[in-house]
Amino acid sequence: MSQPEPICIVGAGLAGSRAVSALRKAGFDGRLMLLGEEDEEPYDRPPLSKAYLLGRTDRSKLRLLPETFFSDQAVEWRRGVSAVEIRPGERRLVLSDGTVAPYLKLLLTTGSEAVTLRVPGSALDGVETLRKLSEAETLRDRLLRGPKVLVIGGGFLGCELAAVARQRGCQVALLEAGPAAVTGMGKEAGASVTQLHRERGVEIRFSTSVLRFHGDRRVEAASLSDGTRVQCDLALVCVGALPRAELGVAAGLRVSDGILVNRHGQTSDPAIFAAGDVARFWYPGLRRRIRLEHWDNAQHQGLHAAAAMLGSRAPFRRLPYFWSEQYDSTLQMVGIPAPGQPQVIRGDPLTFNFSILYLQGPFITACLAVNRFADLTAARRLIGQRMVVDSQILARPDTDLRQLSQGMG
Ligand SMILES: Cc1cc2nc3c(=O)[nH]c(=O)nc-3n(C[C@H](O)[C@H](O)[C@H](O)COP(=O)(O)OP(=O)(O)OC[C@H]3O[C@@H](n4cnc5c(N)ncnc54)[C@H](O)[C@@H]3O)c2cc1C
């Protein structure tokens, strides 16, 4: 007798791990298969650019699923095996080990990959990106040797790596092609992050990019667009990520900067779902589709897709949330600000203890908080409940946002 078809999950990162455990928790007792291209147990990525790189945590703490999960939960775990082709008409997956797997439903949680630079010398040893545990391990060892570090890209990942390298005692220069750090967060946030790094000795240059890397086998220097040349033994390329949507493209799914999904995480093929960094979905807050590379989004979309594959019709409704840690500061963002949106600033951005509330008419739609956990929590409530606010009251330093969010302001 042939075996029943499994639910297959392609990609054993955060969204895939959350989905696989949610399916069992929800009582799905059919066959369940998880494919993971990396030869690793599913692990968490945020510590790779923070505590793990600093040597403050070890591998075992990165684990996303308990050690005995696969045997306890009877999940067919295909470690180091990737899906190379989807045959949607036959509901089959072709795998890298040459086998073909039929599926009942398929969930794509293939994540994203780091963008590399296409300039001469990019292939030299020491010109690195960071996405995987194996890459973090190499970097961790290299940082111990106290190299001269050049970080390319002033987004969150670049800033986190600059912070770790400084904390490791390295000389660090950071280049940003645009006019500010963490663009998209507004000029105050950019100025604050810039000051945070400059005060700690990072040399930051804006509107500057790399034209070429120099070196024999290893990188030794970089020529920059401002006409200068900087010495470096390690160049960390942090210029963004792209969705790993290639399986979806080849299978004829609708793809445009990510695999397009509906409110139920379903792609243009009803038997195929997508979640996490690879999925592009409708966000009512901005009235357009977005794709997020946020931990919280991947976790909740994984859970949501699991429920949807079991027949739930609840739409995905989660306020976007992101955090970043740099030195001893924590930046958190809830919601997504639209360009040019009116804002109220609480506190002083240059003291690293402030928050920015982004307004749309009388409502808050997003909040950036730097070392202000209470403001973030209150803003989340104010946004979620669509409470009417007065911008003048919000701006007053003595206004307690927490009380306001509980209707006591
Ligand atoms: C260094 C780093 C630091 C981060 N820090 C933060 C942070 O501070 N805050 C925050 O909010 N977010 C952070 N993020 C982002 C967050 O980790 C991601 O949004 C999250 O990991 C996305 O989960 P995912 O499951 O969609 O994809 P991933 O975690 O990327 O997992 C996808 C997996 O699928 C595998 N795969 C791809 N194609 C195939 C295939 N064909 N067959 C089989 N397997 C395949 C990949 O190898 C990968 O293991 C960070 C990310 C990185 C890389």
CSV table of C-alpha atoms and ligand atoms in Angstrom, one decimal:
chain,number,residue,atom,x,y,z
A,1,MET,CA,0.0,0.0,0.0
A,2,SER,CA,1.4,3.4,-0.9
A,3,GLN,CA,2.1,5.9,1.9
A,4,PRO,CA,-0.3,8.9,2.3
A,5,GLU,CA,1.1,12.2,0.9
A,6,PRO,CA,2.8,14.4,3.5
A,7,ILE,CA,2.6,18.1,4.2
A,8,CYS,CA,6.0,19.3,3.0
A,9,ILE,CA,7.8,22.3,4.4
A,10,VAL,CA,10.8,23.6,2.3
A,11,GLY,CA,13.2,25.6,4.4
A,12,ALA,CA,14.1,24.7,8.0
A,13,GLY,CA,14.6,28.2,9.4
A,14,LEU,CA,12.3,30.1,11.8
A,15,ALA,CA,9.1,30.1,9.8
A,16,GLY,CA,9.5,26.4,8.8
A,17,SER,CA,10.3,25.4,12.4
A,18,ARG,CA,7.4,27.3,13.8
A,19,ALA,CA,5.0,25.8,11.2
A,20,VAL,CA,6.2,22.2,11.7
A,21,SER,CA,5.7,22.3,15.5
A,22,ALA,CA,2.3,24.2,15.1
A,23,LEU,CA,1.0,21.5,12.8
A,24,ARG,CA,1.6,18.8,15.4
A,25,LYS,CA,0.3,21.0,18.2
A,26,ALA,CA,-2.9,21.6,16.3
A,27,GLY,CA,-3.4,17.8,16.1
A,28,PHE,CA,-2.3,17.1,12.5
A,29,ASP,CA,-1.2,13.5,12.7
A,30,GLY,CA,-0.5,12.8,9.1
A,31,ARG,CA,2.9,12.6,7.5
A,32,LEU,CA,5.0,15.7,7.9
A,33,MET,CA,8.3,16.4,6.1
A,34,LEU,CA,10.8,19.2,6.7
A,35,LEU,CA,13.5,19.9,4.2
A,36,GLY,CA,16.6,21.9,5.2
A,37,GLU,CA,19.3,22.8,2.7
A,38,GLU,CA,21.8,23.6,5.4
A,39,ASP,CA,23.5,20.8,7.2
A,40,GLU,CA,22.4,22.1,10.6
A,41,GLU,CA,19.6,21.6,13.1
A,42,PRO,CA,17.1,24.5,12.7
A,43,TYR,CA,18.7,27.6,14.4
A,44,ASP,CA,17.9,31.2,15.2
A,45,ARG,CA,19.7,33.9,13.2
A,46,PRO,CA,19.4,37.2,15.2
A,47,PRO,CA,22.2,36.1,17.7
A,48,LEU,CA,24.6,35.6,14.8
A,49,SER,CA,25.1,39.3,14.5
A,50,LYS,CA,25.0,39.9,18.3
A,51,ALA,CA,25.6,37.6,21.3
A,52,TYR,CA,26.9,34.7,19.3
A,53,LEU,CA,29.4,36.8,17.4
A,54,LEU,CA,30.5,38.4,20.6
A,55,GLY,CA,31.1,35.0,22.1
A,56,ARG,CA,28.5,35.5,24.7
A,57,THR,CA,26.3,32.5,23.8
A,58,ASP,CA,27.0,29.1,22.3
A,59,ARG,CA,25.5,27.0,19.5
A,60,SER,CA,23.2,25.0,21.8
A,61,LYS,CA,21.3,28.3,22.7
A,62,LEU,CA,20.5,28.9,19.0
A,63,ARG,CA,18.4,25.8,18.6
A,64,LEU,CA,14.8,26.4,17.4
A,65,LEU,CA,13.4,23.0,18.2
A,66,PRO,CA,14.1,20.6,21.1
A,67,GLU,CA,16.8,18.0,20.4
A,68,THR,CA,14.4,15.1,20.2
A,69,PHE,CA,11.7,16.9,18.4
A,70,PHE,CA,11.8,15.0,15.1
A,71,SER,CA,11.6,11.6,16.6
A,72,ASP,CA,9.2,12.6,19.3
A,73,GLN,CA,6.8,14.2,16.8
A,74,ALA,CA,7.4,11.7,13.9
A,75,VAL,CA,8.5,14.4,11.5
A,76,GLU,CA,10.6,13.3,8.5
A,77,TRP,CA,13.6,15.6,8.8
A,78,ARG,CA,15.7,15.8,5.6
A,79,ARG,CA,18.8,17.5,6.8
A,80,GLY,CA,21.1,18.9,4.1
A,81,VAL,CA,18.5,18.2,1.4
A,82,SER,CA,17.0,20.9,-0.7
A,83,ALA,CA,14.0,21.1,-3.0
A,84,VAL,CA,15.2,21.7,-6.5
A,85,GLU,CA,11.9,21.7,-8.4
A,86,ILE,CA,8.2,21.9,-7.8
A,87,ARG,CA,5.9,20.1,-10.2
A,88,PRO,CA,2.6,21.7,-9.2
A,89,GLY,CA,0.5,19.7,-11.7
A,90,GLU,CA,1.6,16.4,-10.1
A,91,ARG,CA,2.0,17.8,-6.6
A,92,ARG,CA,5.6,16.6,-6.4
A,93,LEU,CA,8.9,17.9,-5.3
A,94,VAL,CA,12.2,17.0,-6.8
A,95,LEU,CA,14.9,16.8,-4.2
A,96,SER,CA,18.7,17.4,-4.3
A,97,ASP,CA,19.3,13.7,-3.4
A,98,GLY,CA,17.6,12.7,-6.6
A,99,THR,CA,14.4,11.5,-5.0
A,100,VAL,CA,10.9,12.8,-5.8
A,101,ALA,CA,8.4,13.5,-2.9
A,102,PRO,CA,4.7,13.8,-3.4
A,103,TYR,CA,2.9,16.4,-1.3
A,104,LEU,CA,-0.6,17.0,0.0
A,105,LYS,CA,0.2,20.7,0.8
A,106,LEU,CA,3.5,22.5,0.4
A,107,LEU,CA,4.8,25.4,2.5
A,108,LEU,CA,7.7,27.4,1.2
A,109,THR,CA,9.8,29.0,3.9
A,110,THR,CA,13.0,29.4,2.0
A,111,GLY,CA,13.9,32.8,3.5
A,112,SER,CA,16.2,35.3,1.9
A,113,GLU,CA,19.9,35.5,0.9
A,114,ALA,CA,22.5,38.2,1.3
A,115,VAL,CA,23.1,40.5,-1.7
A,116,THR,CA,26.8,40.5,-2.7
A,117,LEU,CA,28.8,43.3,-4.3
A,118,ARG,CA,29.6,43.0,-8.0
A,119,VAL,CA,32.9,45.0,-8.0
A,120,PRO,CA,36.4,43.7,-8.8
A,121,GLY,CA,37.9,41.8,-5.9
A,122,SER,CA,34.6,40.8,-4.3
A,123,ALA,CA,35.6,37.1,-4.5
A,124,LEU,CA,38.8,37.7,-2.3
A,125,ASP,CA,39.0,35.9,1.0
A,126,GLY,CA,37.9,38.3,3.7
A,127,VAL,CA,35.1,39.9,1.7
A,128,GLU,CA,32.2,38.3,3.6
A,129,THR,CA,28.4,38.4,4.1
A,130,LEU,CA,26.5,37.1,7.1
A,131,ARG,CA,23.4,35.0,6.9
A,132,LYS,CA,24.3,31.5,8.1
A,133,LEU,CA,25.7,30.0,11.2
A,134,SER,CA,28.8,28.7,9.4
A,135,GLU,CA,29.5,32.2,8.2
A,136,ALA,CA,29.1,33.6,11.8
A,137,GLU,CA,31.6,31.0,13.0
A,138,THR,CA,34.2,32.1,10.5
A,139,LEU,CA,33.6,35.7,11.4
A,140,ARG,CA,33.8,35.1,15.1
A,141,ASP,CA,37.2,33.5,14.7
A,142,ARG,CA,38.4,36.3,12.4
A,143,LEU,CA,37.3,39.1,14.7
A,144,LEU,CA,39.4,37.6,17.5
A,145,ARG,CA,42.5,38.4,15.5
A,146,GLY,CA,41.7,42.2,15.7
A,147,PRO,CA,41.5,42.9,12.0
A,148,LYS,CA,40.9,46.3,10.4
A,149,VAL,CA,37.2,46.0,9.5
A,150,LEU,CA,35.4,47.8,6.7
A,151,VAL,CA,31.6,47.5,7.0
A,152,ILE,CA,29.7,48.2,3.8
A,153,GLY,CA,26.1,49.2,4.4
A,154,GLY,CA,24.7,51.4,7.2
A,155,GLY,CA,21.4,49.4,7.7
A,156,PHE,CA,20.7,47.5,10.8
A,157,LEU,CA,22.9,44.5,10.0
A,158,GLY,CA,25.9,46.7,9.1
A,159,CYS,CA,25.4,48.8,12.3
A,160,GLU,CA,25.2,45.6,14.4
A,161,LEU,CA,28.4,44.2,12.9
A,162,ALA,CA,30.2,47.5,13.3
A,163,ALA,CA,29.2,47.5,17.0
A,164,VAL,CA,30.4,43.9,17.5
A,165,ALA,CA,33.7,44.6,15.8
A,166,ARG,CA,34.3,47.7,18.0
A,167,GLN,CA,33.4,45.7,21.1
A,168,ARG,CA,36.0,43.1,19.9
A,169,GLY,CA,38.5,46.0,19.9
A,170,CYS,CA,38.8,46.2,16.1
A,171,GLN,CA,39.4,49.4,14.1
A,172,VAL,CA,36.1,49.9,12.2
A,173,ALA,CA,35.1,52.1,9.2
A,174,LEU,CA,31.5,52.0,7.9
A,175,LEU,CA,30.4,53.1,4.5
A,176,GLU,CA,26.9,53.9,3.5
A,177,ALA,CA,26.0,54.7,-0.1
A,178,GLY,CA,23.0,56.8,1.0
A,179,PRO,CA,23.0,60.1,3.0
A,180,ALA,CA,22.2,58.5,6.4
A,181,ALA,CA,22.3,55.4,8.5
A,182,VAL,CA,19.2,53.1,8.9
A,183,THR,CA,17.3,54.9,6.1
A,184,GLY,CA,13.6,54.4,6.3
A,185,MET,CA,13.5,55.2,10.0
A,186,GLY,CA,13.7,58.9,9.5
A,187,LYS,CA,16.5,61.4,10.0
A,188,GLU,CA,16.4,61.6,13.8
A,189,ALA,CA,16.9,57.8,14.1
A,190,GLY,CA,19.6,58.0,11.5
A,191,ALA,CA,21.4,60.8,13.3
A,192,SER,CA,21.1,59.0,16.6
A,193,VAL,CA,22.5,55.7,15.3
A,194,THR,CA,25.3,57.7,13.6
A,195,GLN,CA,26.2,59.4,16.9
A,196,LEU,CA,26.1,56.1,18.8
A,197,HIS,CA,28.7,54.6,16.5
A,198,ARG,CA,30.9,57.7,16.1
A,199,GLU,CA,31.1,58.1,19.9
A,200,ARG,CA,32.4,54.6,20.1
A,201,GLY,CA,35.1,55.2,17.5
A,202,VAL,CA,33.5,53.9,14.2
A,203,GLU,CA,34.5,56.1,11.3
A,204,ILE,CA,31.4,56.6,9.2
A,205,ARG,CA,31.3,57.9,5.6
A,206,PHE,CA,28.0,58.6,3.9
A,207,SER,CA,27.3,58.8,0.1
A,208,THR,CA,30.4,56.5,-0.3
A,209,SER,CA,30.6,53.1,-1.9
A,210,VAL,CA,33.3,50.6,-2.8
A,211,LEU,CA,34.7,50.6,-6.3
A,212,ARG,CA,37.1,47.7,-5.9
A,213,PHE,CA,38.8,45.5,-3.4
A,214,HIS,CA,42.6,44.9,-3.5
A,215,GLY,CA,44.6,42.0,-2.4
A,216,ASP,CA,46.4,38.9,-3.5
A,217,ARG,CA,44.3,36.1,-2.2
A,218,ARG,CA,43.0,38.0,0.9
A,219,VAL,CA,41.5,41.4,0.9
A,220,GLU,CA,44.0,44.1,1.9
A,221,ALA,CA,42.3,47.4,0.9
A,222,ALA,CA,39.4,49.0,-0.9
A,223,SER,CA,39.2,51.9,-3.3
A,224,LEU,CA,36.2,54.1,-2.6
A,225,SER,CA,34.0,56.3,-4.6
A,226,ASP,CA,35.3,59.4,-2.7
A,227,GLY,CA,38.7,58.8,-4.3
A,228,THR,CA,40.4,57.4,-1.2
A,229,ARG,CA,41.7,54.0,-0.5
A,230,VAL,CA,41.3,52.3,2.9
A,231,GLN,CA,43.2,49.4,4.4
A,232,CYS,CA,41.1,46.4,5.6
A,233,ASP,CA,41.6,42.8,6.5
A,234,LEU,CA,37.9,42.1,6.7
A,235,ALA,CA,35.2,43.6,4.5
A,236,LEU,CA,31.6,42.9,5.7
A,237,VAL,CA,29.1,43.4,3.0
A,238,CYS,CA,25.7,44.3,4.4
A,239,VAL,CA,23.8,45.7,1.5
A,240,GLY,CA,20.5,43.9,1.8
A,241,ALA,CA,18.9,40.6,1.1
A,242,LEU,CA,16.8,39.1,-1.6
A,243,PRO,CA,14.0,36.6,-1.3
A,244,ARG,CA,14.8,33.0,-2.2
A,245,ALA,CA,11.8,32.7,-4.5
A,246,GLU,CA,13.5,30.8,-7.3
A,247,LEU,CA,11.5,27.6,-6.8
A,248,GLY,CA,8.3,29.6,-7.0
A,249,VAL,CA,9.4,31.4,-10.2
A,250,ALA,CA,10.2,28.1,-11.9
A,251,ALA,CA,6.9,26.6,-10.8
A,252,GLY,CA,4.9,29.5,-12.3
A,253,LEU,CA,3.7,31.0,-9.0
A,254,ARG,CA,3.0,34.7,-8.9
A,255,VAL,CA,6.3,36.3,-7.8
A,256,SER,CA,7.3,39.9,-7.5
A,257,ASP,CA,10.0,40.7,-4.9
A,258,GLY,CA,8.9,37.6,-3.1
A,259,ILE,CA,6.2,34.9,-3.5
A,260,LEU,CA,2.8,36.7,-3.5
A,261,VAL,CA,0.5,35.3,-0.9
A,262,ASN,CA,-3.1,36.1,0.1
A,263,ARG,CA,-4.5,36.8,3.6
A,264,HIS,CA,-4.2,33.1,4.3
A,265,GLY,CA,-0.6,32.7,3.3
A,266,GLN,CA,-1.7,30.9,0.1
A,267,THR,CA,0.2,31.4,-3.2
A,268,SER,CA,-1.4,31.6,-6.7
A,269,ASP,CA,-1.5,27.7,-6.4
A,270,PRO,CA,-4.0,26.8,-3.7
A,271,ALA,CA,-2.0,23.8,-2.5
A,272,ILE,CA,1.2,25.9,-2.0
A,273,PHE,CA,1.7,28.3,0.9
A,274,ALA,CA,4.6,30.7,1.7
A,275,ALA,CA,5.7,32.4,4.9
A,276,GLY,CA,8.6,34.4,6.3
A,277,ASP,CA,11.2,36.4,4.5
A,278,VAL,CA,10.3,34.9,1.1
A,279,ALA,CA,6.6,35.9,1.2
A,280,ARG,CA,5.1,39.2,0.1
A,281,PHE,CA,1.7,39.9,1.6
A,282,TRP,CA,-0.9,42.7,1.8
A,283,TYR,CA,-0.4,45.1,4.7
A,284,PRO,CA,-3.5,47.2,5.4
A,285,GLY,CA,-1.4,49.8,7.3
A,286,LEU,CA,0.3,50.9,4.1
A,287,ARG,CA,-2.4,49.7,1.7
A,288,ARG,CA,0.1,47.8,-0.3
A,289,ARG,CA,1.9,44.5,-0.4
A,290,ILE,CA,5.1,44.3,1.6
A,291,ARG,CA,7.8,41.7,2.3
A,292,LEU,CA,9.5,41.8,5.7
A,293,GLU,CA,12.8,40.4,6.9
A,294,HIS,CA,11.8,40.4,10.5
A,295,TRP,CA,12.0,37.6,13.0
A,296,ASP,CA,8.6,38.3,14.5
A,297,ASN,CA,7.0,38.2,11.1
A,298,ALA,CA,8.6,34.9,10.1
A,299,GLN,CA,7.5,33.4,13.4
A,300,HIS,CA,3.9,34.5,13.1
A,301,GLN,CA,3.5,33.8,9.4
A,302,GLY,CA,4.9,30.2,10.0
A,303,LEU,CA,2.2,29.7,12.7
A,304,HIS,CA,-0.5,31.3,10.6
A,305,ALA,CA,0.4,29.2,7.5
A,306,ALA,CA,0.2,26.0,9.5
A,307,ALA,CA,-3.3,26.9,10.7
A,308,ALA,CA,-4.3,27.9,7.1
A,309,MET,CA,-3.0,24.6,5.7
A,310,LEU,CA,-5.3,22.8,8.2
A,311,GLY,CA,-8.3,24.9,7.0
A,312,SER,CA,-8.4,28.0,9.1
A,313,ARG,CA,-9.7,31.0,7.3
A,314,ALA,CA,-8.5,33.6,9.8
A,315,PRO,CA,-6.6,36.3,7.9
A,316,PHE,CA,-3.0,37.2,8.8
A,317,ARG,CA,-3.1,40.3,11.0
A,318,ARG,CA,0.0,41.1,12.8
A,319,LEU,CA,1.5,44.5,13.5
A,320,PRO,CA,5.0,44.4,12.1
A,321,TYR,CA,7.7,44.4,14.8
A,322,PHE,CA,11.5,44.5,14.6
A,323,TRP,CA,14.4,45.1,17.0
A,324,SER,CA,18.1,45.6,16.7
A,325,GLU,CA,20.8,45.6,19.4
A,326,GLN,CA,23.9,47.8,19.1
A,327,TYR,CA,26.3,48.1,22.0
A,328,ASP,CA,24.1,48.5,25.0
A,329,SER,CA,21.2,50.1,23.1
A,330,THR,CA,18.1,48.4,21.9
A,331,LEU,CA,16.1,49.8,19.0
A,332,GLN,CA,12.6,48.6,18.4
A,333,MET,CA,10.0,49.4,15.8
A,334,VAL,CA,6.4,48.6,15.7
A,335,GLY,CA,4.3,49.3,12.6
A,336,ILE,CA,5.9,50.7,9.4
A,337,PRO,CA,6.2,54.5,8.9
A,338,ALA,CA,5.3,55.8,5.5
A,339,PRO,CA,7.8,58.3,3.9
A,340,GLY,CA,7.2,61.9,5.1
A,341,GLN,CA,4.6,60.8,7.7
A,342,PRO,CA,4.1,63.4,10.6
A,343,GLN,CA,5.9,62.4,13.7
A,344,VAL,CA,6.1,63.3,17.4
A,345,ILE,CA,9.5,62.9,19.1
A,346,ARG,CA,9.6,62.1,22.8
A,347,GLY,CA,13.0,62.5,24.5
A,348,ASP,CA,16.2,63.6,22.7
A,349,PRO,CA,17.5,61.3,19.9
A,350,LEU,CA,21.0,62.2,20.8
A,351,THR,CA,20.7,60.8,24.3
A,352,PHE,CA,19.7,57.3,23.0
A,353,ASN,CA,16.6,57.4,25.1
A,354,PHE,CA,13.8,58.5,22.9
A,355,SER,CA,10.8,57.4,20.9
A,356,ILE,CA,9.2,58.6,17.7
A,357,LEU,CA,5.5,58.2,17.1
A,358,TYR,CA,4.4,58.3,13.5
A,359,LEU,CA,0.9,59.7,13.0
A,360,GLN,CA,-1.8,59.5,10.4
A,361,GLY,CA,-4.5,62.0,11.3
A,362,PRO,CA,-5.4,61.4,14.9
A,363,PHE,CA,-4.0,57.8,15.0
A,364,ILE,CA,-0.5,56.4,15.7
A,365,THR,CA,0.5,53.9,13.0
A,366,ALA,CA,4.1,53.2,13.9
A,367,CYS,CA,6.6,53.8,16.7
A,368,LEU,CA,10.4,53.6,16.9
A,369,ALA,CA,11.7,53.3,20.5
A,370,VAL,CA,15.4,53.5,21.5
A,371,ASN,CA,15.9,52.1,25.0
A,372,ARG,CA,12.2,52.9,25.8
A,373,PHE,CA,10.5,49.6,26.2
A,374,ALA,CA,7.5,51.2,28.0
A,375,ASP,CA,6.8,53.6,25.1
A,376,LEU,CA,7.0,50.7,22.6
A,377,THR,CA,4.5,48.6,24.6
A,378,ALA,CA,2.1,51.5,25.0
A,379,ALA,CA,2.4,52.5,21.3
A,380,ARG,CA,1.6,48.9,20.3
A,381,ARG,CA,-1.6,49.1,22.3
A,382,LEU,CA,-2.5,52.6,20.9
A,383,ILE,CA,-2.0,51.4,17.4
A,384,GLY,CA,-3.8,48.1,17.8
A,385,GLN,CA,-6.8,49.7,19.4
A,386,ARG,CA,-6.8,52.7,17.0
A,387,MET,CA,-7.1,55.1,19.8
A,388,VAL,CA,-7.5,58.8,18.9
A,389,VAL,CA,-4.5,60.8,20.2
A,390,ASP,CA,-3.6,64.5,20.4
A,391,SER,CA,-0.1,65.2,19.1
A,392,GLN,CA,0.5,68.0,21.5
A,393,ILE,CA,-0.3,65.8,24.5
A,394,LEU,CA,1.9,63.0,23.0
A,395,ALA,CA,4.8,65.5,22.7
A,396,ARG,CA,4.7,66.6,26.4
A,397,PRO,CA,7.5,65.0,28.4
A,398,ASP,CA,5.2,64.4,31.4
A,399,THR,CA,2.7,62.5,29.3
A,400,ASP,CA,2.7,58.9,30.5
A,401,LEU,CA,2.1,56.9,27.3
A,402,ARG,CA,1.3,53.8,29.3
A,403,GLN,CA,-1.5,55.5,31.1
A,404,LEU,CA,-2.7,57.1,27.8
A,405,SER,CA,-2.9,53.6,26.2
A,406,GLN,CA,-5.0,52.4,29.1
A,407,GLY,CA,-7.4,55.2,28.6
A,408,MET,CA,-6.2,57.0,31.8
A,409,GLY,CA,-4.3,59.9,30.1
B,1,LIG,C1,22.5,37.9,11.0
B,1,LIG,C2,21.1,38.2,11.1
B,1,LIG,C3,20.6,38.9,12.2
B,1,LIG,C4,19.2,39.2,12.3
B,1,LIG,N1,18.8,40.0,13.3
B,1,LIG,C5,17.5,40.3,13.4
B,1,LIG,C6,17.0,41.1,14.5
B,1,LIG,O1,17.8,41.6,15.3
B,1,LIG,N2,15.7,41.4,14.6
B,1,LIG,C7,14.8,40.9,13.6
B,1,LIG,O2,13.6,41.2,13.7
B,1,LIG,N3,15.2,40.1,12.6
B,1,LIG,C8,16.5,39.8,12.5
B,1,LIG,N4,17.0,39.0,11.5
B,1,LIG,C9,16.0,38.5,10.5
B,1,LIG,C10,15.4,37.2,10.9
B,1,LIG,O3,16.3,36.3,11.4
B,1,LIG,C11,14.7,36.6,9.6
B,1,LIG,O4,13.6,37.5,9.3
B,1,LIG,C12,14.2,35.2,9.9
B,1,LIG,O5,15.3,34.3,10.1
B,1,LIG,C13,13.5,34.7,8.6
B,1,LIG,O6,13.0,33.4,8.8
B,1,LIG,P1,12.6,32.5,7.6
B,1,LIG,O7,12.2,31.2,8.2
B,1,LIG,O8,11.7,33.2,6.7
B,1,LIG,O9,14.0,32.3,6.7
B,1,LIG,P2,15.4,31.8,7.2
B,1,LIG,O10,15.6,31.9,8.6
B,1,LIG,O11,16.4,32.4,6.2
B,1,LIG,O12,15.4,30.2,6.8
B,1,LIG,C14,15.2,29.8,5.5
B,1,LIG,C15,15.9,28.4,5.4
B,1,LIG,O13,15.5,27.8,4.1
B,1,LIG,C16,16.6,27.1,3.6
B,1,LIG,N5,16.3,26.9,2.1
B,1,LIG,C17,16.3,27.9,1.2
B,1,LIG,N6,16.0,27.3,0.0
B,1,LIG,C18,15.8,26.0,0.2
B,1,LIG,C19,15.5,24.9,-0.6
B,1,LIG,N7,15.2,25.0,-1.9
B,1,LIG,N8,15.4,23.6,0.0
B,1,LIG,C20,15.6,23.5,1.3
B,1,LIG,N9,15.9,24.5,2.1
B,1,LIG,C21,16.0,25.7,1.6
B,1,LIG,C22,17.7,28.1,3.9
B,1,LIG,O14,19.0,27.4,3.7
B,1,LIG,C23,17.4,28.5,5.3
B,1,LIG,O15,18.0,27.6,6.2
B,1,LIG,C24,18.3,38.7,11.3
B,1,LIG,C25,18.8,38.0,10.2
B,1,LIG,C26,20.2,37.7,10.1
B,1,LIG,C27,20.7,36.9,9.0
